[in-house]
PDB file of C-alpha atoms in Angstrom:
ATOM      1  CA  MET A   1     -19.847   6.277  49.559  1.00  0.00           C
ATOM      2  CA  GLN A   2     -16.938   7.724  47.465  1.00  0.00           C
ATOM      3  CA  ALA A   3     -14.451   7.386  50.178  1.00  0.00           C
ATOM      4  CA  GLU A   4     -15.011   4.103  51.573  1.00  0.00           C
ATOM      5  CA  ALA A   5     -14.680   3.297  48.268  1.00  0.00           C
ATOM      6  CA  ALA A   6     -11.399   5.310  48.257  1.00  0.00           C
ATOM      7  CA  ASP A   7     -10.095   2.934  51.652  1.00  0.00           C
ATOM      8  CA  TRP A   8     -10.850  -0.288  49.971  1.00  0.00           C
ATOM      9  CA  PHE A   9      -9.381  -0.071  46.671  1.00  0.00           C
ATOM     10  CA  SER A  10      -6.082   1.653  48.285  1.00  0.00           C
ATOM     11  CA  SER A  11      -6.090  -1.155  51.347  1.00  0.00           C
ATOM     12  CA  MET A  12      -6.603  -4.153  47.724  1.00  0.00           C
ATOM     13  CA  PRO A  13      -3.464  -6.342  48.289  1.00  0.00           C
ATOM     14  CA  PHE A  14      -3.343  -6.290  43.583  1.00  0.00           C
ATOM     15  CA  GLN A  15      -1.207  -3.643  42.079  1.00  0.00           C
ATOM     16  CA  LYS A  16      -0.645  -3.827  37.743  1.00  0.00           C
ATOM     17  CA  HIS A  17      -3.104  -7.140  37.446  1.00  0.00           C
ATOM     18  CA  VAL A  18      -0.726  -8.969  40.406  1.00  0.00           C
ATOM     19  CA  TYR A  19      -1.283  -9.671  43.502  1.00  0.00           C
ATOM     20  CA  TYR A  20       1.536  -8.524  46.509  1.00  0.00           C
ATOM     21  CA  PRO A  21       0.069 -10.213  49.302  1.00  0.00           C
ATOM     22  CA  LEU A  22       1.044  -7.880  52.592  1.00  0.00           C
ATOM     23  CA  ALA A  23       4.042  -9.526  54.750  1.00  0.00           C
ATOM     24  CA  SER A  24       3.415 -10.374  58.624  1.00  0.00           C
ATOM     25  CA  GLY A  25       5.935 -10.382  60.764  1.00  0.00           C
ATOM     26  CA  PRO A  26       6.884  -8.920  64.767  1.00  0.00           C
ATOM     27  CA  GLU A  27       7.861  -5.102  63.629  1.00  0.00           C
ATOM     28  CA  GLY A  28       3.787  -4.489  62.571  1.00  0.00           C
ATOM     29  CA  PRO A  29       1.879  -3.487  59.680  1.00  0.00           C
ATOM     30  CA  ASP A  30       4.355  -0.303  58.250  1.00  0.00           C
ATOM     31  CA  VAL A  31       6.796  -3.163  57.442  1.00  0.00           C
ATOM     32  CA  ALA A  32       4.205  -5.237  56.029  1.00  0.00           C
ATOM     33  CA  VAL A  33       2.494  -2.478  53.761  1.00  0.00           C
ATOM     34  CA  ALA A  34       6.603  -1.790  52.836  1.00  0.00           C
ATOM     35  CA  ALA A  35       7.212  -5.044  52.031  1.00  0.00           C
ATOM     36  CA  ALA A  36       4.384  -4.748  49.797  1.00  0.00           C
ATOM     37  CA  ALA A  37       5.501  -2.015  48.111  1.00  0.00           C
ATOM     38  CA  ALA A  38       9.126  -3.587  47.513  1.00  0.00           C
ATOM     39  CA  GLY A  39       7.622  -6.494  46.185  1.00  0.00           C
ATOM     40  CA  ALA A  40       5.448  -4.188  43.897  1.00  0.00           C
ATOM     41  CA  ALA A  41       8.625  -2.978  42.907  1.00  0.00           C
ATOM     42  CA  SER A  42      10.193  -5.907  42.095  1.00  0.00           C
ATOM     43  CA  MET A  43       6.879  -7.425  40.090  1.00  0.00           C
ATOM     44  CA  ALA A  44       6.654  -4.035  38.495  1.00  0.00           C
ATOM     45  CA  CYS A  45      10.251  -4.560  36.902  1.00  0.00           C
ATOM     46  CA  ALA A  46      10.350  -7.787  35.640  1.00  0.00           C
ATOM     47  CA  PRO A  47       9.665  -8.484  32.514  1.00  0.00           C
ATOM     48  CA  PRO A  48       5.811  -9.972  31.072  1.00  0.00           C
ATOM     49  CA  SER A  49       6.878 -13.750  30.407  1.00  0.00           C
ATOM     50  CA  ALA A  50       6.764 -13.452  34.446  1.00  0.00           C
ATOM     51  CA  ALA A  51       2.441 -13.152  33.861  1.00  0.00           C
ATOM     52  CA  SER A  52       2.390 -16.042  32.096  1.00  0.00           C
ATOM     53  CA  GLY A  53       3.984 -18.143  34.090  1.00  0.00           C
ATOM     54  CA  PRO A  54       3.150 -20.135  37.110  1.00  0.00           C
ATOM     55  CA  LEU A  55       1.105 -18.677  39.792  1.00  0.00           C
ATOM     56  CA  PRO A  56       3.726 -16.027  41.597  1.00  0.00           C
ATOM     57  CA  PHE A  57       4.521 -16.012  45.481  1.00  0.00           C
ATOM     58  CA  PHE A  58       1.958 -15.912  47.977  1.00  0.00           C
ATOM     59  CA  GLN A  59       0.666 -16.054  51.352  1.00  0.00           C
ATOM     60  CA  PHE A  60      -2.021 -14.713  53.519  1.00  0.00           C
ATOM     61  CA  ARG A  61      -2.388 -11.615  54.588  1.00  0.00           C
ATOM     62  CA  PRO A  62      -2.540 -11.096  58.218  1.00  0.00           C
ATOM     63  CA  ARG A  63      -5.678 -10.006  60.114  1.00  0.00           C
ATOM     64  CA  LEU A  64      -5.587  -6.993  61.947  1.00  0.00           C
ATOM     65  CA  GLU A  65      -9.055  -5.041  60.839  1.00  0.00           C
ATOM     66  CA  SER A  66     -11.664  -4.886  63.135  1.00  0.00           C
ATOM     67  CA  VAL A  67     -15.342  -5.834  62.014  1.00  0.00           C
ATOM     68  CA  ASP A  68     -17.587  -2.772  61.100  1.00  0.00           C
ATOM     69  CA  TRP A  69     -20.541  -4.320  62.831  1.00  0.00           C
ATOM     70  CA  ARG A  70     -22.486  -1.162  62.349  1.00  0.00           C
ATOM     71  CA  ARG A  71     -21.863  -1.358  58.487  1.00  0.00           C
ATOM     72  CA  LEU A  72     -22.804  -5.269  59.268  1.00  0.00           C
ATOM     73  CA  SER A  73     -25.463  -5.076  60.706  1.00  0.00           C
ATOM     74  CA  ALA A  74     -27.718  -2.338  57.611  1.00  0.00           C
ATOM     75  CA  ILE A  75     -27.261  -4.672  55.359  1.00  0.00           C
ATOM     76  CA  ASP A  76     -30.496  -7.094  54.294  1.00  0.00           C
ATOM     77  CA  VAL A  77     -28.808 -10.497  52.959  1.00  0.00           C
ATOM     78  CA  ASP A  78     -31.570 -11.461  51.515  1.00  0.00           C
ATOM     79  CA  LYS A  79     -31.883  -8.336  49.346  1.00  0.00           C
ATOM     80  CA  VAL A  80     -28.426  -8.780  48.304  1.00  0.00           C
ATOM     81  CA  ALA A  81     -29.074 -11.865  47.678  1.00  0.00           C
ATOM     82  CA  GLY A  82     -31.931 -11.012  45.415  1.00  0.00           C
ATOM     83  CA  ALA A  83     -30.736  -8.181  43.749  1.00  0.00           C
ATOM     84  CA  VAL A  84     -28.035  -9.807  42.960  1.00  0.00           C
ATOM     85  CA  ASP A  85     -26.003  -6.320  44.579  1.00  0.00           C
ATOM     86  CA  VAL A  86     -23.110  -6.957  43.808  1.00  0.00           C
ATOM     87  CA  LEU A  87     -21.700  -3.926  44.522  1.00  0.00           C
ATOM     88  CA  THR A  88     -22.381  -4.042  48.172  1.00  0.00           C
ATOM     89  CA  LEU A  89     -20.415  -6.987  48.381  1.00  0.00           C
ATOM     90  CA  GLN A  90     -17.229  -5.311  46.267  1.00  0.00           C
ATOM     91  CA  GLU A  91     -17.590  -2.175  49.356  1.00  0.00           C
ATOM     92  CA  ASN A  92     -17.516  -5.236  51.996  1.00  0.00           C
ATOM     93  CA  ILE A  93     -15.664  -8.004  50.623  1.00  0.00           C
ATOM     94  CA  MET A  94     -12.465  -6.188  51.918  1.00  0.00           C
ATOM     95  CA  ASN A  95     -13.366  -5.281  55.938  1.00  0.00           C
ATOM     96  CA  ILE A  96     -14.956  -9.127  56.081  1.00  0.00           C
ATOM     97  CA  THR A  97     -11.951 -10.474  54.315  1.00  0.00           C
ATOM     98  CA  PHE A  98      -9.770  -9.199  56.752  1.00  0.00           C
ATOM     99  CA  CYS A  99     -11.351  -8.662  59.894  1.00  0.00           C
ATOM    100  CA  LYS A 100      -9.636 -10.283  63.102  1.00  0.00           C
ATOM    101  CA  LEU A 101     -12.564 -12.060  65.169  1.00  0.00           C
ATOM    102  CA  GLU A 102     -10.326 -14.183  67.837  1.00  0.00           C
ATOM    103  CA  ASP A 103     -10.715 -10.683  69.739  1.00  0.00           C
ATOM    104  CA  GLU A 104     -14.411 -10.177  69.435  1.00  0.00           C
ATOM    105  CA  LYS A 105     -16.681 -10.951  72.257  1.00  0.00           C
ATOM    106  CA  CYS A 106     -20.876 -10.500  72.390  1.00  0.00           C
ATOM    107  CA  PRO A 107     -22.042  -7.303  74.014  1.00  0.00           C
ATOM    108  CA  HIS A 108     -24.700  -9.549  76.810  1.00  0.00           C
ATOM    109  CA  CYS A 109     -22.654 -12.205  78.192  1.00  0.00           C
ATOM    110  CA  GLN A 110     -19.209 -10.852  77.007  1.00  0.00           C
ATOM    111  CA  SER A 111     -18.176 -14.481  75.720  1.00  0.00           C
ATOM    112  CA  GLY A 112     -15.711 -15.677  72.827  1.00  0.00           C
ATOM    113  CA  VAL A 113     -16.725 -16.354  69.424  1.00  0.00           C
ATOM    114  CA  ASP A 114     -17.095 -20.113  69.375  1.00  0.00           C
ATOM    115  CA  PRO A 115     -13.849 -22.404  67.855  1.00  0.00           C
ATOM    116  CA  VAL A 116     -15.779 -24.019  65.111  1.00  0.00           C
ATOM    117  CA  LEU A 117     -17.462 -20.818  64.364  1.00  0.00           C
ATOM    118  CA  LEU A 118     -14.176 -18.825  64.192  1.00  0.00           C
ATOM    119  CA  LYS A 119     -12.598 -21.561  62.233  1.00  0.00           C
ATOM    120  CA  LEU A 120     -15.383 -21.936  59.716  1.00  0.00           C
ATOM    121  CA  ILE A 121     -14.852 -18.264  59.497  1.00  0.00           C
ATOM    122  CA  ARG A 122     -11.031 -17.839  59.076  1.00  0.00           C
ATOM    123  CA  LEU A 123     -11.301 -20.736  56.549  1.00  0.00           C
ATOM    124  CA  ALA A 124     -14.145 -19.068  54.501  1.00  0.00           C
ATOM    125  CA  GLN A 125     -11.750 -15.881  54.728  1.00  0.00           C
ATOM    126  CA  PHE A 126      -9.020 -17.699  53.667  1.00  0.00           C
ATOM    127  CA  THR A 127     -11.251 -19.065  50.689  1.00  0.00           C
ATOM    128  CA  ILE A 128     -12.007 -15.666  49.768  1.00  0.00           C
ATOM    129  CA  GLU A 129      -8.674 -13.781  49.650  1.00  0.00           C
ATOM    130  CA  TYR A 130      -6.866 -16.650  47.642  1.00  0.00           C
ATOM    131  CA  LEU A 131      -9.807 -16.642  45.063  1.00  0.00           C
ATOM    132  CA  LEU A 132      -9.272 -13.027  44.609  1.00  0.00           C
ATOM    133  CA  HIS A 133      -6.155 -13.856  44.528  1.00  0.00           C
ATOM    134  CA  SER A 134      -7.044 -16.291  41.293  1.00  0.00           C
ATOM    135  CA  GLN A 135      -9.386 -14.413  39.790  1.00  0.00           C
ATOM    136  CA  GLU A 136      -6.223 -11.575  39.360  1.00  0.00           C
ATOM    137  CA  PHE A 137      -3.669 -13.652  38.168  1.00  0.00           C
ATOM    138  CA  LEU A 138      -6.065 -15.481  35.927  1.00  0.00           C
ATOM    139  CA  THR A 139      -7.335 -11.627  34.677  1.00  0.00           C
ATOM    140  CA  SER A 140      -3.316 -11.288  34.018  1.00  0.00           C
ATOM    141  CA  GLN A 141      -3.495 -14.548  32.168  1.00  0.00           C
ATOM    142  CA  LEU A 142      -6.385 -14.314  30.469  1.00  0.00           C
ATOM    143  CA  HIS A 143      -5.256 -10.251  29.650  1.00  0.00           C
ATOM    144  CA  THR A 144      -1.638 -12.167  28.631  1.00  0.00           C
ATOM    145  CA  LEU A 145      -3.529 -14.021  25.939  1.00  0.00           C
ATOM    146  CA  GLU A 146      -5.246 -11.506  24.019  1.00  0.00           C
ATOM    147  CA  GLU A 147      -2.617  -9.473  22.982  1.00  0.00           C
ATOM    148  CA  ARG A 148      -0.830 -12.981  21.998  1.00  0.00           C
ATOM    149  CA  LEU A 149      -4.206 -13.505  20.515  1.00  0.00           C
ATOM    150  CA  ARG A 150      -4.028  -9.712  19.064  1.00  0.00           C
ATOM    151  CA  LEU A 151      -0.224 -10.793  17.556  1.00  0.00           C
ATOM    152  CA  SER A 152      -0.779 -14.316  15.781  1.00  0.00           C
ATOM    153  CA  HIS A 153      -4.357 -12.274  14.485  1.00  0.00           C
ATOM    154  CA  CYS A 154      -2.209  -9.032  13.035  1.00  0.00           C
ATOM    155  CA  ASP A 155       0.549 -12.203  11.469  1.00  0.00           C
ATOM    156  CA  GLY A 156      -1.586 -13.993  10.419  1.00  0.00           C
ATOM    157  CA  GLU A 157      -3.425 -11.800   8.217  1.00  0.00           C
ATOM    158  CA  GLN A 158       0.629 -10.260   7.162  1.00  0.00           C
ATOM    159  CA  SER A 159       0.871 -13.844   5.854  1.00  0.00           C
ATOM    160  CA  LYS A 160      -2.372 -13.975   3.805  1.00  0.00           C
ATOM    161  CA  LYS A 161      -1.513 -10.921   2.113  1.00  0.00           C
ATOM    162  CA  LEU A 162       1.722 -12.449   1.655  1.00  0.00           C
ATOM    163  CA  LEU A 163       0.600 -15.367   0.284  1.00  0.00           C
ATOM    164  CA  THR A 164      -1.800 -13.252  -2.288  1.00  0.00           C
ATOM    165  CA  LYS A 165       0.756 -11.298  -3.717  1.00  0.00           C
ATOM    166  CA  GLN A 166       2.633 -14.143  -4.216  1.00  0.00           C
ATOM    167  CA  ALA A 167       0.345 -16.241  -5.404  1.00  0.00           C
ATOM    168  CA  GLY A 168      -0.438 -13.258  -8.025  1.00  0.00           C
ATOM    169  CA  GLU A 169       3.840 -13.110  -8.281  1.00  0.00           C
ATOM    170  CA  ILE A 170       3.742 -17.168  -9.128  1.00  0.00           C
ATOM    171  CA  LYS A 171       0.732 -16.544 -11.430  1.00  0.00           C
ATOM    172  CA  MET A 172       2.443 -13.767 -13.746  1.00  0.00           C
ATOM    173  CA  LEU A 173       5.549 -15.789 -14.051  1.00  0.00           C
ATOM    174  CA  LYS A 174       4.117 -19.089 -15.107  1.00  0.00           C
ATOM    175  CA  GLU A 175       2.042 -17.146 -17.857  1.00  0.00           C
ATOM    176  CA  GLU A 176       5.857 -15.425 -18.815  1.00  0.00           C
ATOM    177  CA  CYS A 177       6.809 -18.721 -18.624  1.00  0.00           C
ATOM    178  CA  LYS A 178       4.357 -19.754 -20.944  1.00  0.00           C
ATOM    179  CA  ARG A 179       5.359 -17.087 -22.926  1.00  0.00           C
ATOM    180  CA  ARG A 180       8.603 -16.940 -23.944  1.00  0.00           C
ATOM    181  CA  LYS A 181       8.379 -21.251 -24.416  1.00  0.00           C
ATOM    182  CA  LYS A 182       5.690 -20.899 -27.010  1.00  0.00           C
ATOM    183  CA  MET A 183       8.305 -17.883 -28.472  1.00  0.00           C
ATOM    184  CA  ILE A 184      11.520 -20.153 -28.065  1.00  0.00           C
ATOM    185  CA  SER A 185       9.538 -23.573 -29.627  1.00  0.00           C
ATOM    186  CA  THR A 186       8.854 -21.191 -32.818  1.00  0.00           C
ATOM    187  CA  GLN A 187      11.849 -19.685 -33.564  1.00  0.00           C
ATOM    188  CA  GLN A 188      14.371 -23.346 -33.441  1.00  0.00           C
ATOM    189  CA  LEU A 189      10.919 -24.395 -35.865  1.00  0.00           C
ATOM    190  CA  MET A 190      11.205 -21.619 -38.450  1.00  0.00           C
ATOM    191  CA  ILE A 191      15.608 -21.521 -37.561  1.00  0.00           C
ATOM    192  CA  GLU A 192      15.008 -25.621 -38.831  1.00  0.00           C
ATOM    193  CA  ALA A 193      12.976 -24.378 -41.926  1.00  0.00           C
ATOM    194  CA  LYS A 194      15.141 -21.693 -42.634  1.00  0.00           C
ATOM    195  CA  ALA A 195      12.588 -20.124 -44.389  1.00  0.00           C
ATOM    196  CA  ASN A 196      11.637 -16.335 -44.405  1.00  0.00           C
ATOM    197  CA  TYR A 197       9.525 -15.173 -41.462  1.00  0.00           C
ATOM    198  CA  TYR A 198       7.289 -11.960 -40.595  1.00  0.00           C
ATOM    199  CA  GLN A 199       7.778 -10.658 -37.815  1.00  0.00           C
ATOM    200  CA  CYS A 200       5.010  -8.573 -35.364  1.00  0.00           C
ATOM    201  CA  HIS A 201       6.279  -5.044 -34.942  1.00  0.00           C
ATOM    202  CA  PHE A 202       4.103  -4.775 -31.859  1.00  0.00           C
ATOM    203  CA  CYS A 203       5.482  -8.305 -30.368  1.00  0.00           C
ATOM    204  CA  ASP A 204       8.072 -10.990 -29.868  1.00  0.00           C
ATOM    205  CA  LYS A 205       6.164 -13.012 -32.003  1.00  0.00           C
ATOM    206  CA  ALA A 206       7.068 -14.010 -35.522  1.00  0.00           C
ATOM    207  CA  PHE A 207       5.005 -16.334 -38.950  1.00  0.00           C
ATOM    208  CA  MET A 208       5.796 -17.862 -41.482  1.00  0.00           C
ATOM    209  CA  ASN A 209       3.458 -15.875 -44.114  1.00  0.00           C
ATOM    210  CA  GLN A 210       1.807 -12.357 -44.109  1.00  0.00           C
ATOM    211  CA  ALA A 211      -1.327 -13.796 -44.172  1.00  0.00           C
ATOM    212  CA  PHE A 212      -1.322 -15.647 -40.705  1.00  0.00           C
ATOM    213  CA  LEU A 213       0.739 -12.141 -39.107  1.00  0.00           C
ATOM    214  CA  GLN A 214      -2.319  -9.833 -40.248  1.00  0.00           C
ATOM    215  CA  SER A 215      -4.691 -12.674 -38.860  1.00  0.00           C
ATOM    216  CA  HIS A 216      -2.861 -12.460 -35.631  1.00  0.00           C
ATOM    217  CA  ILE A 217      -2.577  -8.608 -34.946  1.00  0.00           C
ATOM    218  CA  GLN A 218      -6.384  -8.290 -35.640  1.00  0.00           C
ATOM    219  CA  ARG A 219      -6.729 -10.338 -32.993  1.00  0.00           C
ATOM    220  CA  ARG A 220      -3.889 -10.198 -30.576  1.00  0.00           C
ATOM    221  CA  HIS A 221      -2.947  -6.704 -31.455  1.00  0.00           C
ATOM    222  CA  THR A 222      -6.401  -4.221 -32.667  1.00  0.00           C
ATOM    223  CA  GLU A 223      -5.410  -1.406 -31.222  1.00  0.00           C
ATOM    224  CA  GLU A 224      -2.570  -0.902 -31.327  1.00  0.00           C
ATOM    225  CA  ASN A 225      -2.717  -1.461 -35.402  1.00  0.00           C
ATOM    226  CA  SER A 226      -5.544   0.499 -34.999  1.00  0.00           C
ATOM    227  CA  HIS A 227      -3.513   3.849 -33.568  1.00  0.00           C
ATOM    228  CA  PHE A 228      -0.769   2.674 -36.065  1.00  0.00           C
ATOM    229  CA  GLU A 229      -3.029   3.459 -38.735  1.00  0.00           C
ATOM    230  CA  TYR A 230      -3.711   6.248 -37.837  1.00  0.00           C
ATOM    231  CA  GLN A 231      -0.457   7.562 -37.922  1.00  0.00           C
ATOM    232  CA  LYS A 232       0.338   6.103 -41.492  1.00  0.00           C
ATOM    233  CA  ASN A 233      -2.674   7.361 -42.356  1.00  0.00           C
ATOM    234  CA  ALA A 234      -1.507  10.816 -40.504  1.00  0.00           C
ATOM    235  CA  GLN A 235       1.664   9.974 -42.164  1.00  0.00           C
ATOM    236  CA  ILE A 236       0.366   9.792 -46.119  1.00  0.00           C
ATOM    237  CA  GLU A 237      -2.284  12.879 -45.356  1.00  0.00           C
ATOM    238  CA  LYS A 238       0.613  14.552 -44.622  1.00  0.00           C
ATOM    239  CA  LEU A 239       3.203  13.352 -47.191  1.00  0.00           C
ATOM    240  CA  ARG A 240       0.053  14.082 -49.759  1.00  0.00           C
ATOM    241  CA  SER A 241       0.160  17.445 -48.228  1.00  0.00           C
ATOM    242  CA  GLU A 242       3.231  18.512 -49.072  1.00  0.00           C
ATOM    243  CA  ILE A 243       3.282  16.395 -52.319  1.00  0.00           C
ATOM    244  CA  VAL A 244       0.703  18.782 -53.636  1.00  0.00           C
ATOM    245  CA  VAL A 245       2.383  21.945 -52.176  1.00  0.00           C
ATOM    246  CA  LEU A 246       5.732  20.448 -53.868  1.00  0.00           C
ATOM    247  CA  LYS A 247       3.254  20.352 -56.880  1.00  0.00           C
ATOM    248  CA  GLU A 248       1.941  23.481 -56.690  1.00  0.00           C
ATOM    249  CA  GLU A 249       6.404  25.486 -56.589  1.00  0.00           C
ATOM    250  CA  LEU A 250       6.710  23.180 -58.946  1.00  0.00           C
ATOM    251  CA  GLN A 251       3.952  24.020 -61.485  1.00  0.00           C
ATOM    252  CA  LEU A 252       4.426  27.999 -59.809  1.00  0.00           C
ATOM    253  CA  THR A 253       8.637  27.524 -60.719  1.00  0.00           C
ATOM    254  CA  ARG A 254       7.790  26.049 -64.628  1.00  0.00           C
ATOM    255  CA  SER A 255       5.245  29.069 -64.963  1.00  0.00           C
ATOM    256  CA  GLU A 256       8.530  31.446 -63.777  1.00  0.00           C
ATOM    257  CA  LEU A 257      10.660  29.866 -65.831  1.00  0.00           C
ATOM    258  CA  GLU A 258       8.181  29.799 -68.487  1.00  0.00           C
ATOM    259  CA  ALA A 259       7.790  33.444 -68.621  1.00  0.00           C
ATOM    260  CA  ALA A 260      11.293  33.738 -68.025  1.00  0.00           C
ATOM    261  CA  HIS A 261      12.349  31.542 -71.464  1.00  0.00           C
ATOM    262  CA  HIS A 262      10.056  33.570 -73.790  1.00  0.00           C
ATOM    263  CA  ALA A 263      11.115  37.199 -72.064  1.00  0.00           C
ATOM    264  CA  SER A 264      14.008  35.999 -73.278  1.00  0.00           C
ATOM    265  CA  ALA A 265      13.499  35.359 -76.891  1.00  0.00           C
ATOM    266  CA  VAL A 266      11.720  38.355 -77.103  1.00  0.00           C
ATOM    267  CA  ARG A 267      14.515  40.161 -75.250  1.00  0.00           C
ATOM    268  CA  PHE A 268      16.917  37.589 -78.374  1.00  0.00           C
ATOM    269  CA  SER A 269      14.602  38.205 -80.656  1.00  0.00           C
ATOM    270  CA  LYS A 270      14.968  41.861 -80.585  1.00  0.00           C
ATOM    271  CA  GLU A 271      18.405  42.300 -80.163  1.00  0.00           C
ATOM    272  CA  TYR A 272      18.786  39.473 -83.048  1.00  0.00           C
ATOM    273  CA  GLU A 273      16.042  42.354 -84.960  1.00  0.00           C
ATOM    274  CA  MET A 274      18.305  44.509 -83.992  1.00  0.00           C
ATOM    275  CA  GLN A 275      21.675  43.616 -85.133  1.00  0.00           C
ATOM    276  CA  LYS A 276      20.697  42.447 -88.132  1.00  0.00           C
ATOM    277  CA  THR A 277      19.483  46.165 -88.538  1.00  0.00           C
ATOM    278  CA  LYS A 278      23.021  47.321 -87.820  1.00  0.00           C
ATOM    279  CA  GLU A 279      24.060  45.056 -90.503  1.00  0.00           C
ATOM    280  CA  GLU A 280      22.104  45.542 -92.903  1.00  0.00           C
ATOM    281  CA  ASP A 281      22.877  49.555 -92.365  1.00  0.00           C
ATOM    282  CA  PHE A 282      26.455  48.166 -92.066  1.00  0.00           C
ATOM    283  CA  LEU A 283      26.052  47.114 -95.087  1.00  0.00           C
ATOM    284  CA  LYS A 284      25.249  49.608 -96.540  1.00  0.00           C
ATOM    285  CA  LEU A 285      27.313  52.008 -95.611  1.00  0.00           C
ATOM    286  CA  PHE A 286      30.413  50.109 -97.415  1.00  0.00           C
ATOM    287  CA  ASP A 287      27.950  49.421-100.376  1.00  0.00           C
ATOM    288  CA  ARG A 288      27.854  53.422-100.676  1.00  0.00           C
ATOM    289  CA  TRP A 289      31.750  53.876-100.085  1.00  0.00           C
ATOM    290  CA  LYS A 290      32.242  51.461-102.902  1.00  0.00           C
ATOM    291  CA  LYS A 291      30.369  53.035-104.803  1.00  0.00           C
ATOM    292  CA  LYS A 292      32.121  56.588-104.059  1.00  0.00           C
ATOM    293  CA  LYS A 293      36.073  55.135-104.350  1.00  0.00           C
ATOM    294  CA  LYS A 294      34.890  53.804-108.104  1.00  0.00           C
ATOM    295  CA  LYS A 295      33.132  57.235-108.987  1.00  0.00           C
ATOM    296  CA  LYS A 296      36.324  58.787-107.840  1.00  0.00           C
TER     297      LYS A 296
END
């Protein structure tokens, strides 16, 4: 069964979903097969758009195969019709379509096939061959259209993503434009009024008085203000710590200065006492000298 299926596929006039009919001529079937191969090569090199164009060139193959009567007699037509046995039809379609009946004769009376019946069978063979060709061509067309549909779907998805991205950018630009317009109008009013204004530390907005500025900070910059207050408090605490340290150092320096001043005063007092004692001793010596001199 597998060998017969392989023979059937090898005898098919279809390659790569394109029909290449076998050319007929006096040279014989080998030349016809070579011509079919050449046609297949030329069609394979054709651009993909050729598959979506008009129907390719078509001609009927010559009927050169003999009828396999033994194989046909083994087929139960009613069973095939009742079970919809498509596999059996596929296995025998090539032999039925391309068999030659002109030389067939009845084994009993040796009479040929009735001409009208032969004409009917040949028309059925041509119809089957053309339907096979049409089926293959439509399959190729379907694959091409499916690929185009897939590419169109991909392009549509990319376009949707691009539109979504651009819509978001447009929305952001509109909001920025509104904010800039409001800021410009506020600044123009301030310039016209020639009044002092209070600038927000966290954005570009300015206000006419401190109350509006504080209200704006509480509404719009709660987190920034909390962070700013935290930094401010931390800086204040740091300054307080430095002030305490400086006070301690000042107190220590003052104590040292007082101690030094006291020591200096004590030393000066001692020196003064010593100097006074020396002067008194000197005066006593001077008085003695004067007394001695008077006695002489």
